[in-house]
Coordinates of C-alpha atoms in Angstrom, one line a residue:
Chain W
M1 CA -52.5 129.1 -17.5
I2 CA -51.9 126.3 -15.0
K3 CA -48.4 125.9 -16.2
N4 CA -47.8 129.6 -15.8
L5 CA -49.1 129.5 -12.2
L6 CA -46.9 126.5 -11.4
H7 CA -44.0 128.3 -12.9
R8 CA -44.7 131.3 -10.7
F9 CA -44.9 129.1 -7.6
A10 CA -41.6 127.5 -8.4
L11 CA -40.0 130.9 -8.8
R12 CA -41.4 132.0 -5.5
D13 CA -40.0 128.9 -3.8
K14 CA -36.6 129.6 -5.3
L15 CA -36.6 133.1 -4.1
L16 CA -37.6 132.0 -0.6
A17 CA -34.7 129.5 -0.6
L18 CA -32.4 132.4 -1.0
I19 CA -33.4 133.9 2.3
V20 CA -31.1 131.8 4.4
P21 CA -27.9 132.4 2.3
L22 CA -28.6 136.1 2.0
L23 CA -29.2 136.3 5.8
V24 CA -25.9 134.5 6.4
L25 CA -24.1 136.9 4.1
T26 CA -25.6 140.0 5.7
L27 CA -24.8 138.7 9.1
W28 CA -21.3 137.9 8.1
Q29 CA -20.8 141.3 6.5
S30 CA -22.3 143.2 9.5
V31 CA -20.2 141.3 12.0
L32 CA -17.2 142.1 9.9
S33 CA -17.9 145.8 10.0
L34 CA -18.3 145.7 13.8
H35 CA -14.8 144.3 14.0
L36 CA -15.7 141.8 16.7
F37 CA -13.3 139.2 15.5
S38 CA -9.8 139.4 14.1
D39 CA -9.5 139.4 10.3
L40 CA -7.7 136.1 10.6
I41 CA -10.7 134.4 12.1
L42 CA -13.4 136.0 10.0
I43 CA -12.5 137.1 6.5
P44 CA -14.6 139.2 4.1
P45 CA -16.7 137.1 1.7
L46 CA -15.0 138.8 -1.2
T47 CA -11.6 137.6 -0.1
L48 CA -13.0 134.1 -0.6
V49 CA -13.7 134.8 -4.2
S50 CA -10.3 136.4 -4.9
T51 CA -8.5 133.5 -3.1
F52 CA -10.5 131.0 -5.2
L53 CA -9.5 132.8 -8.4
E54 CA -5.9 133.0 -7.3
L55 CA -5.8 129.2 -6.6
V56 CA -7.4 128.6 -9.9
G57 CA -5.0 130.9 -11.7
S58 CA -1.9 129.3 -10.2
G59 CA -3.1 125.8 -11.1
D60 CA -2.8 124.7 -7.4
L61 CA -6.5 124.0 -7.2
A62 CA -6.6 121.9 -10.3
N63 CA -3.5 119.9 -9.3
N64 CA -4.9 119.2 -5.8
I65 CA -8.3 118.3 -7.2
L66 CA -6.7 115.9 -9.7
A67 CA -4.6 114.3 -7.0
S68 CA -7.6 113.7 -4.8
L69 CA -9.7 112.4 -7.7
Q70 CA -7.0 110.0 -8.7
R71 CA -6.8 108.5 -5.1
V72 CA -10.6 108.3 -5.0
M73 CA -10.8 106.4 -8.3
V74 CA -8.1 103.9 -7.4
G75 CA -9.5 103.3 -3.9
F76 CA -13.0 103.2 -5.1
L77 CA -12.2 100.7 -7.9
L78 CA -10.3 98.5 -5.4
G79 CA -12.8 98.6 -2.5
G80 CA -15.9 98.8 -4.7
S81 CA -15.0 95.8 -6.8
L82 CA -14.1 93.7 -3.7
G83 CA -17.4 94.8 -2.2
F84 CA -19.2 93.8 -5.4
I85 CA -17.6 90.3 -5.5
F86 CA -18.3 89.7 -1.8
G87 CA -21.9 91.0 -2.3
V88 CA -22.5 88.6 -5.3
V89 CA -20.9 85.6 -3.4
T90 CA -22.9 86.2 -0.2
G91 CA -26.0 87.0 -2.1
L92 CA -25.9 83.8 -4.2
S93 CA -24.7 81.3 -1.6
P94 CA -26.5 81.0 1.7
F95 CA -23.5 79.1 3.0
M96 CA -21.0 81.8 2.2
N97 CA -23.4 84.3 3.6
R98 CA -23.5 82.4 6.9
V99 CA -19.7 82.1 6.9
L100 CA -18.7 85.7 5.8
T101 CA -21.4 88.0 6.9
P102 CA -21.0 87.8 10.7
L103 CA -17.3 88.6 10.4
I104 CA -17.9 91.5 8.0
K105 CA -20.6 92.8 10.3
A106 CA -18.2 92.5 13.3
L107 CA -15.5 94.4 11.4
Q108 CA -18.0 97.0 10.3
Q109 CA -18.5 97.9 14.0
V110 CA -15.0 99.5 14.0
P111 CA -15.3 103.1 12.8
E112 CA -13.2 103.5 9.6
F113 CA -11.1 106.2 11.1
A114 CA -9.8 103.9 13.8
W115 CA -8.2 101.8 11.0
M116 CA -6.1 104.8 9.8
P117 CA -3.3 104.5 12.4
L118 CA -3.1 100.8 11.8
I119 CA -3.0 101.2 8.0
I120 CA -0.2 103.7 8.3
L121 CA 1.8 101.3 10.5
L122 CA 1.2 98.5 8.0
F123 CA 1.6 100.4 4.7
G124 CA 3.6 103.5 5.5
I125 CA 2.3 107.0 5.1
D126 CA 2.4 107.3 1.3
E127 CA -0.1 106.6 -1.5
L128 CA -0.8 103.0 -0.7
A129 CA -2.1 103.8 2.8
K130 CA -4.5 106.4 1.4
V131 CA -5.8 104.1 -1.3
V132 CA -6.3 101.3 1.2
F133 CA -8.2 103.7 3.5
V134 CA -10.4 104.9 0.7
S135 CA -11.1 101.4 -0.4
I136 CA -12.3 100.5 3.1
G137 CA -14.9 103.3 2.8
A138 CA -15.9 102.1 -0.6
F139 CA -16.2 98.5 0.4
Y140 CA -19.2 98.4 2.8
P141 CA -21.9 100.2 0.9
M142 CA -21.1 98.3 -2.3
L143 CA -21.1 95.0 -0.5
F144 CA -24.5 95.6 1.3
N145 CA -26.3 97.0 -1.7
T146 CA -25.0 94.3 -4.1
Y147 CA -26.0 91.7 -1.5
L148 CA -29.5 93.2 -1.2
G149 CA -29.9 93.3 -5.0
V150 CA -28.6 89.8 -5.7
S151 CA -30.4 88.1 -2.8
G152 CA -33.6 89.9 -3.7
V153 CA -33.8 88.5 -7.3
P154 CA -37.5 87.3 -7.6
K155 CA -38.0 83.6 -7.6
K156 CA -39.9 83.9 -10.9
Y157 CA -36.7 85.0 -12.7
Q158 CA -34.8 82.1 -11.3
E159 CA -37.5 79.7 -12.5
L160 CA -37.5 81.3 -15.9
A161 CA -33.7 81.0 -16.1
W162 CA -34.1 77.3 -15.4
V163 CA -36.6 76.9 -18.2
F164 CA -34.2 78.6 -20.6
D165 CA -31.5 76.4 -19.2
Y166 CA -29.2 79.3 -18.2
R167 CA -26.3 78.1 -16.2
R168 CA -23.6 79.8 -14.1
F169 CA -22.0 82.6 -16.0
R170 CA -25.0 83.2 -18.3
Y171 CA -27.4 83.1 -15.4
L172 CA -25.2 85.6 -13.6
T173 CA -24.9 88.1 -16.5
K174 CA -28.4 87.7 -18.0
V175 CA -30.5 87.3 -14.9
I176 CA -28.9 88.2 -11.6
I177 CA -26.9 91.3 -12.5
P178 CA -29.6 93.1 -14.5
S179 CA -32.2 92.3 -11.8
A180 CA -29.8 93.6 -9.1
L181 CA -28.7 96.6 -11.1
P182 CA -30.8 99.3 -9.3
S183 CA -29.4 98.2 -6.0
I184 CA -25.9 98.0 -7.4
I185 CA -26.0 101.5 -8.8
T186 CA -27.2 102.8 -5.5
G187 CA -24.2 101.0 -4.0
I188 CA -21.9 102.7 -6.4
R189 CA -23.3 106.1 -5.6
L190 CA -23.1 105.6 -1.8
S191 CA -19.6 104.1 -2.0
L192 CA -18.3 106.8 -4.2
G193 CA -19.6 109.4 -1.8
L194 CA -17.9 107.7 1.2
S195 CA -14.7 107.4 -0.8
W196 CA -14.7 111.1 -1.4
M197 CA -15.1 111.8 2.3
F198 CA -12.3 109.3 3.2
V199 CA -9.9 110.7 0.7
V200 CA -10.2 114.0 2.4
G201 CA -9.6 112.4 5.8
A202 CA -6.6 110.5 4.5
E203 CA -5.1 113.6 3.1
L204 CA -5.7 115.6 6.3
F205 CA -3.6 112.8 8.0
G206 CA -0.6 113.7 6.0
A207 CA 0.0 114.2 2.2
D208 CA 1.9 116.3 -0.2
S209 CA -1.0 116.9 -2.6
G210 CA -4.8 116.8 -2.7
L211 CA -7.7 119.0 -1.3
G212 CA -7.2 117.7 2.2
Y213 CA -3.6 118.6 2.0
M214 CA -4.5 122.1 0.7
M215 CA -6.7 122.6 3.8
T216 CA -4.1 121.4 6.2
W217 CA -1.6 123.7 4.5
G218 CA -4.0 126.7 4.8
R219 CA -4.5 125.9 8.5
Q220 CA -0.8 125.8 9.2
L221 CA -0.3 129.2 7.4
F222 CA -3.4 130.4 9.3
Q223 CA -5.1 131.3 6.0
I224 CA -8.7 130.6 6.7
D225 CA -9.7 131.6 3.2
I226 CA -7.8 128.6 1.7
V227 CA -9.4 126.3 4.2
M228 CA -12.9 127.6 3.3
V229 CA -12.3 127.5 -0.4
G230 CA -11.1 123.9 0.1
L231 CA -14.3 123.1 2.1
I232 CA -16.6 124.6 -0.6
V233 CA -14.7 122.8 -3.5
I234 CA -14.9 119.5 -1.7
G235 CA -18.6 120.0 -1.1
A236 CA -19.2 121.0 -4.8
I237 CA -17.3 118.0 -6.2
G238 CA -19.1 115.6 -3.9
F239 CA -22.4 117.1 -5.0
A240 CA -21.5 116.9 -8.7
M241 CA -20.5 113.2 -8.4
N242 CA -23.7 112.4 -6.5
S243 CA -25.9 114.2 -9.1
L244 CA -24.1 112.7 -12.0
L245 CA -24.7 109.2 -10.7
L246 CA -28.3 109.9 -9.9
I247 CA -28.7 111.0 -13.6
I248 CA -27.0 107.8 -14.7
E249 CA -29.2 105.8 -12.4
K250 CA -32.3 107.3 -13.9
R251 CA -31.1 106.8 -17.5
L252 CA -29.9 103.2 -17.0
L253 CA -33.1 102.3 -15.3
S254 CA -35.5 104.0 -17.6
W255 CA -36.4 100.6 -19.1
R256 CA -37.8 99.5 -15.8
V257 CA -40.8 101.9 -15.9
S258 CA -42.2 100.2 -18.9
F259 CA -40.9 96.8 -17.9
D260 CA -42.1 96.0 -14.4
G261 CA -43.7 99.4 -13.7
R262 CA -43.9 99.1 -10.0
T263 CA -46.0 96.0 -10.0
L264 CA -44.9 95.1 -6.5
Chain Y
M1 CA -39.0 68.2 14.8
K2 CA -38.0 70.7 17.4
N3 CA -34.7 68.9 17.8
M4 CA -34.0 69.2 14.1
L5 CA -34.7 72.9 14.2
I6 CA -32.2 73.3 17.0
T7 CA -29.5 71.4 15.3
R8 CA -30.0 73.4 12.1
K9 CA -29.9 76.6 14.1
T10 CA -26.7 75.5 15.9
K11 CA -25.2 74.5 12.6
S12 CA -25.8 77.9 11.1
R13 CA -24.4 79.5 14.2
L14 CA -21.3 77.3 14.0
S15 CA -20.7 78.0 10.4
S16 CA -20.5 81.7 11.2
F17 CA -17.5 80.9 13.4
I18 CA -15.6 79.1 10.6
F19 CA -14.1 82.2 9.0
P20 CA -13.1 84.0 12.2
I21 CA -11.4 80.9 13.4
V22 CA -9.6 80.4 10.1
L23 CA -8.4 84.0 10.3
L24 CA -7.4 83.6 13.9
L25 CA -5.3 80.5 13.1
L26 CA -3.8 82.3 10.1
W27 CA -2.9 85.2 12.3
Q28 CA -1.3 83.0 14.9
F29 CA 0.5 81.1 12.2
I30 CA 1.9 84.2 10.5
S31 CA 3.1 85.7 13.8
S32 CA 4.6 82.5 15.2
A33 CA 6.2 81.3 11.9
G34 CA 8.0 84.6 11.7
Y35 CA 6.7 85.7 8.3
A36 CA 6.2 89.2 9.6
S37 CA 8.0 90.9 12.4
S38 CA 6.2 90.9 15.7
A39 CA 6.3 94.6 15.7
V40 CA 4.0 94.7 12.6
V41 CA 1.8 91.7 13.4
P42 CA 1.6 91.0 17.1
S43 CA 0.4 87.5 18.0
P44 CA -3.2 87.0 19.3
K45 CA -1.6 86.1 22.7
K46 CA 0.3 89.3 22.8
V47 CA -2.9 91.3 22.1
L48 CA -4.7 89.4 24.9
N49 CA -1.8 90.2 27.3
T50 CA -2.0 93.8 26.4
F51 CA -5.7 93.8 27.2
Q52 CA -4.8 92.2 30.6
I53 CA -2.3 95.0 31.3
L54 CA -4.7 97.7 30.1
F55 CA -7.4 96.5 32.5
T56 CA -5.1 97.1 35.4
Q57 CA -4.4 100.6 34.3
Q58 CA -6.5 103.6 35.1
T59 CA -5.7 105.3 31.8
F60 CA -7.6 102.7 29.8
F61 CA -10.8 103.4 31.7
L62 CA -10.2 107.2 31.5
N63 CA -9.9 106.8 27.8
I64 CA -13.1 104.9 27.5
T65 CA -15.1 107.3 29.7
A66 CA -13.7 110.3 27.9
S67 CA -14.8 108.9 24.6
L68 CA -18.2 107.9 25.8
E69 CA -18.8 111.2 27.4
R70 CA -17.7 113.1 24.3
V71 CA -20.0 111.0 22.1
M72 CA -23.0 111.3 24.4
I73 CA -22.7 115.1 24.6
G74 CA -22.2 115.5 20.9
F75 CA -25.0 113.1 20.1
L76 CA -27.4 114.7 22.5
I77 CA -26.8 118.2 21.1
G78 CA -26.8 117.1 17.5
S79 CA -29.8 114.8 17.7
L80 CA -31.9 117.3 19.7
T81 CA -31.3 120.2 17.4
G82 CA -31.7 117.9 14.4
F83 CA -35.0 116.5 15.7
L84 CA -36.4 120.0 16.2
F85 CA -35.1 121.2 12.8
G86 CA -36.6 118.1 11.1
L87 CA -39.9 118.6 12.9
L88 CA -40.0 122.2 11.9
M89 CA -39.4 121.5 8.2
G90 CA -41.8 118.5 8.4
L91 CA -44.6 120.5 9.9
S92 CA -44.3 123.7 7.9
R93 CA -44.1 123.7 4.1
T94 CA -42.8 127.3 4.2
A95 CA -40.0 126.3 6.6
E96 CA -39.1 123.5 4.2
I97 CA -39.0 125.8 1.2
I98 CA -36.8 128.3 3.1
F99 CA -34.4 125.9 4.9
A100 CA -34.2 122.6 2.9
P101 CA -32.2 123.9 -0.1
S102 CA -29.5 125.4 2.2
F103 CA -29.6 122.3 4.4
H104 CA -29.0 120.0 1.5
T105 CA -26.3 122.2 0.1
V106 CA -24.3 122.3 3.3
R107 CA -24.9 118.6 3.8
Q108 CA -22.8 117.9 0.7
V109 CA -19.6 118.8 2.5
P110 CA -18.0 115.7 4.0
M111 CA -18.0 116.0 7.8
I112 CA -14.2 115.4 8.0
G113 CA -13.8 118.6 5.9
W114 CA -15.2 120.7 8.7
I115 CA -12.4 119.7 11.1
P116 CA -9.7 122.1 9.9
L117 CA -12.1 125.1 9.8
I118 CA -13.6 124.3 13.2
V119 CA -10.1 123.9 14.7
M120 CA -9.1 127.3 13.3
W121 CA -12.1 128.9 14.9
F122 CA -12.1 127.2 18.3
G123 CA -8.5 125.9 18.7
M124 CA -7.5 122.4 19.8
T125 CA -10.1 122.2 22.6
E126 CA -13.0 120.0 23.5
L127 CA -15.5 122.3 21.8
P128 CA -14.5 121.4 18.1
R129 CA -14.5 117.7 19.0
I130 CA -18.0 117.9 20.3
L131 CA -19.1 120.2 17.5
I132 CA -18.0 117.8 14.8
I133 CA -19.8 114.9 16.6
S134 CA -22.9 117.0 16.8
I135 CA -22.7 117.8 13.1
A136 CA -22.5 114.1 12.4
A137 CA -25.5 113.3 14.6
F138 CA -27.5 116.2 13.1
Y139 CA -28.0 115.1 9.5
P140 CA -29.5 111.6 9.9
I141 CA -32.0 112.6 12.6
T142 CA -33.1 115.7 10.7
L143 CA -33.7 113.7 7.5
N144 CA -35.5 110.9 9.3
T145 CA -37.7 113.1 11.5
F146 CA -38.7 115.1 8.4
A147 CA -39.5 112.0 6.4
G148 CA -41.4 110.5 9.4
V149 CA -43.5 113.6 9.9
R150 CA -44.3 113.8 6.2
S151 CA -45.4 110.2 6.0
V152 CA -48.1 110.5 8.6
P153 CA -51.2 109.1 6.9
R154 CA -53.7 111.7 5.9
E155 CA -56.6 109.8 7.6
Y156 CA -54.9 110.4 11.0
L157 CA -54.9 114.1 10.5
E158 CA -58.6 114.0 9.5
L159 CA -59.3 112.0 12.6
A160 CA -57.4 114.5 14.6
S161 CA -59.5 117.4 13.2
V162 CA -62.6 115.5 14.1
Y163 CA -61.4 115.4 17.7
G164 CA -60.5 119.0 17.4
Y165 CA -56.8 118.5 18.1
K166 CA -54.8 121.6 17.4
R167 CA -51.1 122.4 17.4
F168 CA -49.4 120.9 20.4
K169 CA -52.0 118.2 21.0
L170 CA -51.9 117.3 17.3
I171 CA -48.2 117.1 17.3
R172 CA -47.9 115.2 20.6
R173 CA -50.8 112.8 20.1
I174 CA -50.8 112.2 16.4
I175 CA -47.8 113.3 14.5
L176 CA -45.0 112.3 16.8
P177 CA -46.3 108.8 17.6
A178 CA -46.9 108.1 13.9
A179 CA -43.4 109.4 13.0
L180 CA -41.7 107.5 15.9
P181 CA -40.4 104.5 13.9
S182 CA -38.7 106.8 11.5
I183 CA -37.3 109.0 14.3
I184 CA -35.9 106.0 16.0
T185 CA -34.2 104.9 12.8
G186 CA -32.7 108.4 12.6
L187 CA -31.5 108.1 16.2
T188 CA -29.8 104.8 15.5
L189 CA -28.1 106.2 12.4
S190 CA -27.1 109.4 14.3
L191 CA -25.5 107.4 17.1
G192 CA -23.6 105.3 14.6
M193 CA -22.4 108.4 12.8
S194 CA -21.3 110.1 16.1
W195 CA -19.3 107.0 17.1
A196 CA -17.6 106.9 13.7
I197 CA -16.7 110.6 13.7
L198 CA -15.6 110.4 17.3
M199 CA -12.5 108.5 16.1
A200 CA -11.7 111.2 13.5
A201 CA -12.3 113.9 16.2
E202 CA -9.9 112.3 18.6
I203 CA -7.2 111.4 16.1
F204 CA -7.2 114.7 14.2
I205 CA -7.8 117.0 17.2
Q206 CA -5.3 115.7 19.7
T207 CA -6.6 115.2 23.2
E208 CA -5.3 113.8 26.5
F209 CA -7.8 111.0 26.9
G210 CA -9.9 109.0 24.5
I211 CA -9.8 105.6 22.7
G212 CA -8.7 107.5 19.5
T213 CA -5.9 108.9 21.5
Q214 CA -4.8 105.4 22.6
I215 CA -4.8 104.3 19.0
Q216 CA -2.9 107.3 17.8
M217 CA -0.4 107.0 20.7
G218 CA 0.2 103.4 19.7
R219 CA 1.0 104.4 16.2
Q220 CA 3.4 107.1 17.3
R221 CA 5.3 104.7 19.6
F222 CA 5.1 101.8 17.1
N223 CA 3.2 99.9 19.7
M224 CA 1.0 97.7 17.5
P225 CA -0.7 95.8 20.4
L226 CA -1.9 99.2 21.7
V227 CA -3.3 100.0 18.3
V228 CA -5.1 96.7 17.9
T229 CA -6.6 96.7 21.4
G230 CA -7.8 100.2 20.8
I231 CA -9.5 99.2 17.6
L232 CA -11.1 96.1 19.2
T233 CA -12.3 98.3 22.1
V234 CA -13.9 100.8 19.8
G235 CA -15.6 98.1 17.7
L236 CA -16.9 96.3 20.8
L237 CA -18.3 99.4 22.4
G238 CA -19.9 100.4 19.1
F239 CA -21.5 97.0 18.9
V240 CA -22.9 97.2 22.5
M241 CA -24.3 100.7 21.8
T242 CA -26.0 99.6 18.6
M243 CA -27.5 96.5 20.4
M244 CA -28.8 98.8 23.2
I245 CA -30.5 101.2 20.9
E246 CA -32.0 98.4 18.8
K247 CA -33.3 96.8 22.0
L248 CA -34.8 100.2 22.9
A249 CA -36.4 100.5 19.5
R250 CA -38.0 97.1 20.0
I251 CA -39.3 98.1 23.4
V252 CA -40.8 101.3 22.0
D253 CA -42.3 99.4 19.2
R254 CA -43.9 96.8 21.5
G255 CA -45.3 99.7 23.6
R256 CA -46.9 101.1 20.4
A257 CA -48.4 97.7 19.6
I258 CA -49.9 97.4 23.1
G259 CA -51.1 101.0 22.9
N260 CA -52.8 100.2 19.6
E261 CA -54.7 97.3 21.2
N262 CA -56.2 99.5 23.9

C-alpha cells in the first residue's frame, strides 16, 4: 500500500518535471509559426532530429565523438596522473606541501583559457597543444582531491601501520591509497568533467576533428541545427561520464558502509 | 617561546619561496643560455620591461577596465538570477520538482559549448560575452543558495512559527541569515567561474578591449612578452578579487557572530 503510494508520488513528480521541457517546446513551435525570426536563427525542433540522424548515418558524429574522446583520454591521463602524484607528494610531506602548494595556488589563479594562446605559441596548433590544454584542466581537481584524501588519513591508521611495520611502498598501497580512495575517485570524476569541457574549448580554437570542430563548422556554414546537435551530444556525453563514475564510486566504496559506517 | 614561533613561521614562509625562485632562476638560465629562442621564451627582464611599457600605455588600462566591467555585469546578472532561482527552488518543493530536473540536465552542457550557439544568435557583440559570463555565474550560486535554504535547521522554523513570522519576514529574518554562509560560498564560486569564463569569452568572441584580447593579440603577432604579461595580469587580478570576496565573507561572518551575542 505504502509502496504503491510512493510509486504514485514518484510518477507525479516525473510528470511535473516534464512541464518545463513541454513549455519550451510549445513556445518554440508557436514562435516558429509566427515567423518572428528567420529560419536560420530558429529551426523547427524536428529538423534537429533529422540532422542528428543524418550526422549519425554519415558517420560524421561517431568520428567526431571518437576524436574528442581520444583527446580527453590522453589529456586526462597525463594531467590526472601528474595531479595524483603531486597530490600524494604534498599530502605526505609537509615540507613539499610548503614548497609546492603556494606556487600551484598562484598558478591556479590564472584562468585556464588564458593559457590557450601561450600553449599554441609553445606547442603549435595541432594535437599536442590540445592534449596539454586538457591536461591542465584535469590537473587541479585531481591534485586537490588527492591531497585532501592523503593528508586526511586518520592518525589511527598510521599508528596501526607502524605496529604492522609497514614501510614506504606497502604503507602507501595498503594504508594511504585505500583510505584516500573516496576523495581520489571524486577527483577523477571532477577532473574528467573539466577535461571534457576543455577539449571542446580546445577544438573550438581550431581543429580538424572533434565535437568542438563540428560546432565551429556548423557555425561557419550557418547551420544552427549542427551547432545545437553538437551542444546536446556534448551535454549527453558529459552526463554519461559523470553518472558512470558516480556508479563506480558507489560500487567501489560499498565496503565502507559496513566498515567504518559513518562513525565520524 | 614567542620568538621560536616567529622563526618557525618565517621559515615556513621562506620555504614557500624556494620553488618559485628555482623556477625563476631556471627561466632566466634557459633564456640567457640560449637554449630556447627569445621569441618563444622571453627572459624575466624582458617581461618586466614589457610591463613597464604597458603601464605607460592607455590601452593596457582600457583592457583591464573593459574586462572588469564585463565580468561585473555578467556576474551581477548571473548571480542575482541564480540567487532568486535557488531561493525559489529551496523554498518550494513544487518548484524544485518542476525546475530541478531541467536545470540539472541543462547544467550538463559545458559552458564553452554555448559560445558558438550564442554567437550565432546574437552575433559578435558584447551581449554574448556577458551572457556566457552570466551562465557561468548562474550555476554555483543557484546550487549553493538551494543547499543553504534546505539546510536551515528545523528548530529555527519552529521558533519562527512561535513568533508568528510568515512569508517575507520568515525569509528575511530566518531563512536568509541561516543560509548566508552557503550563499557566500556560492558567490565566491560564481565570481571565480565568471573570471575563468571571461577569458574564453574574450578570446573566442573577438573584441576591441580586454585582457583576453591582449593575450590573443600577442599570440597573433608572435609577441610572447605580451602574452605572458597578459596571463600574469589576469592571474593577479583574479587573486585580488578572490582575496576581496574572502575578506567580505569574514566580515559578514563576524557580523553574524556579533549578532548572535546580542
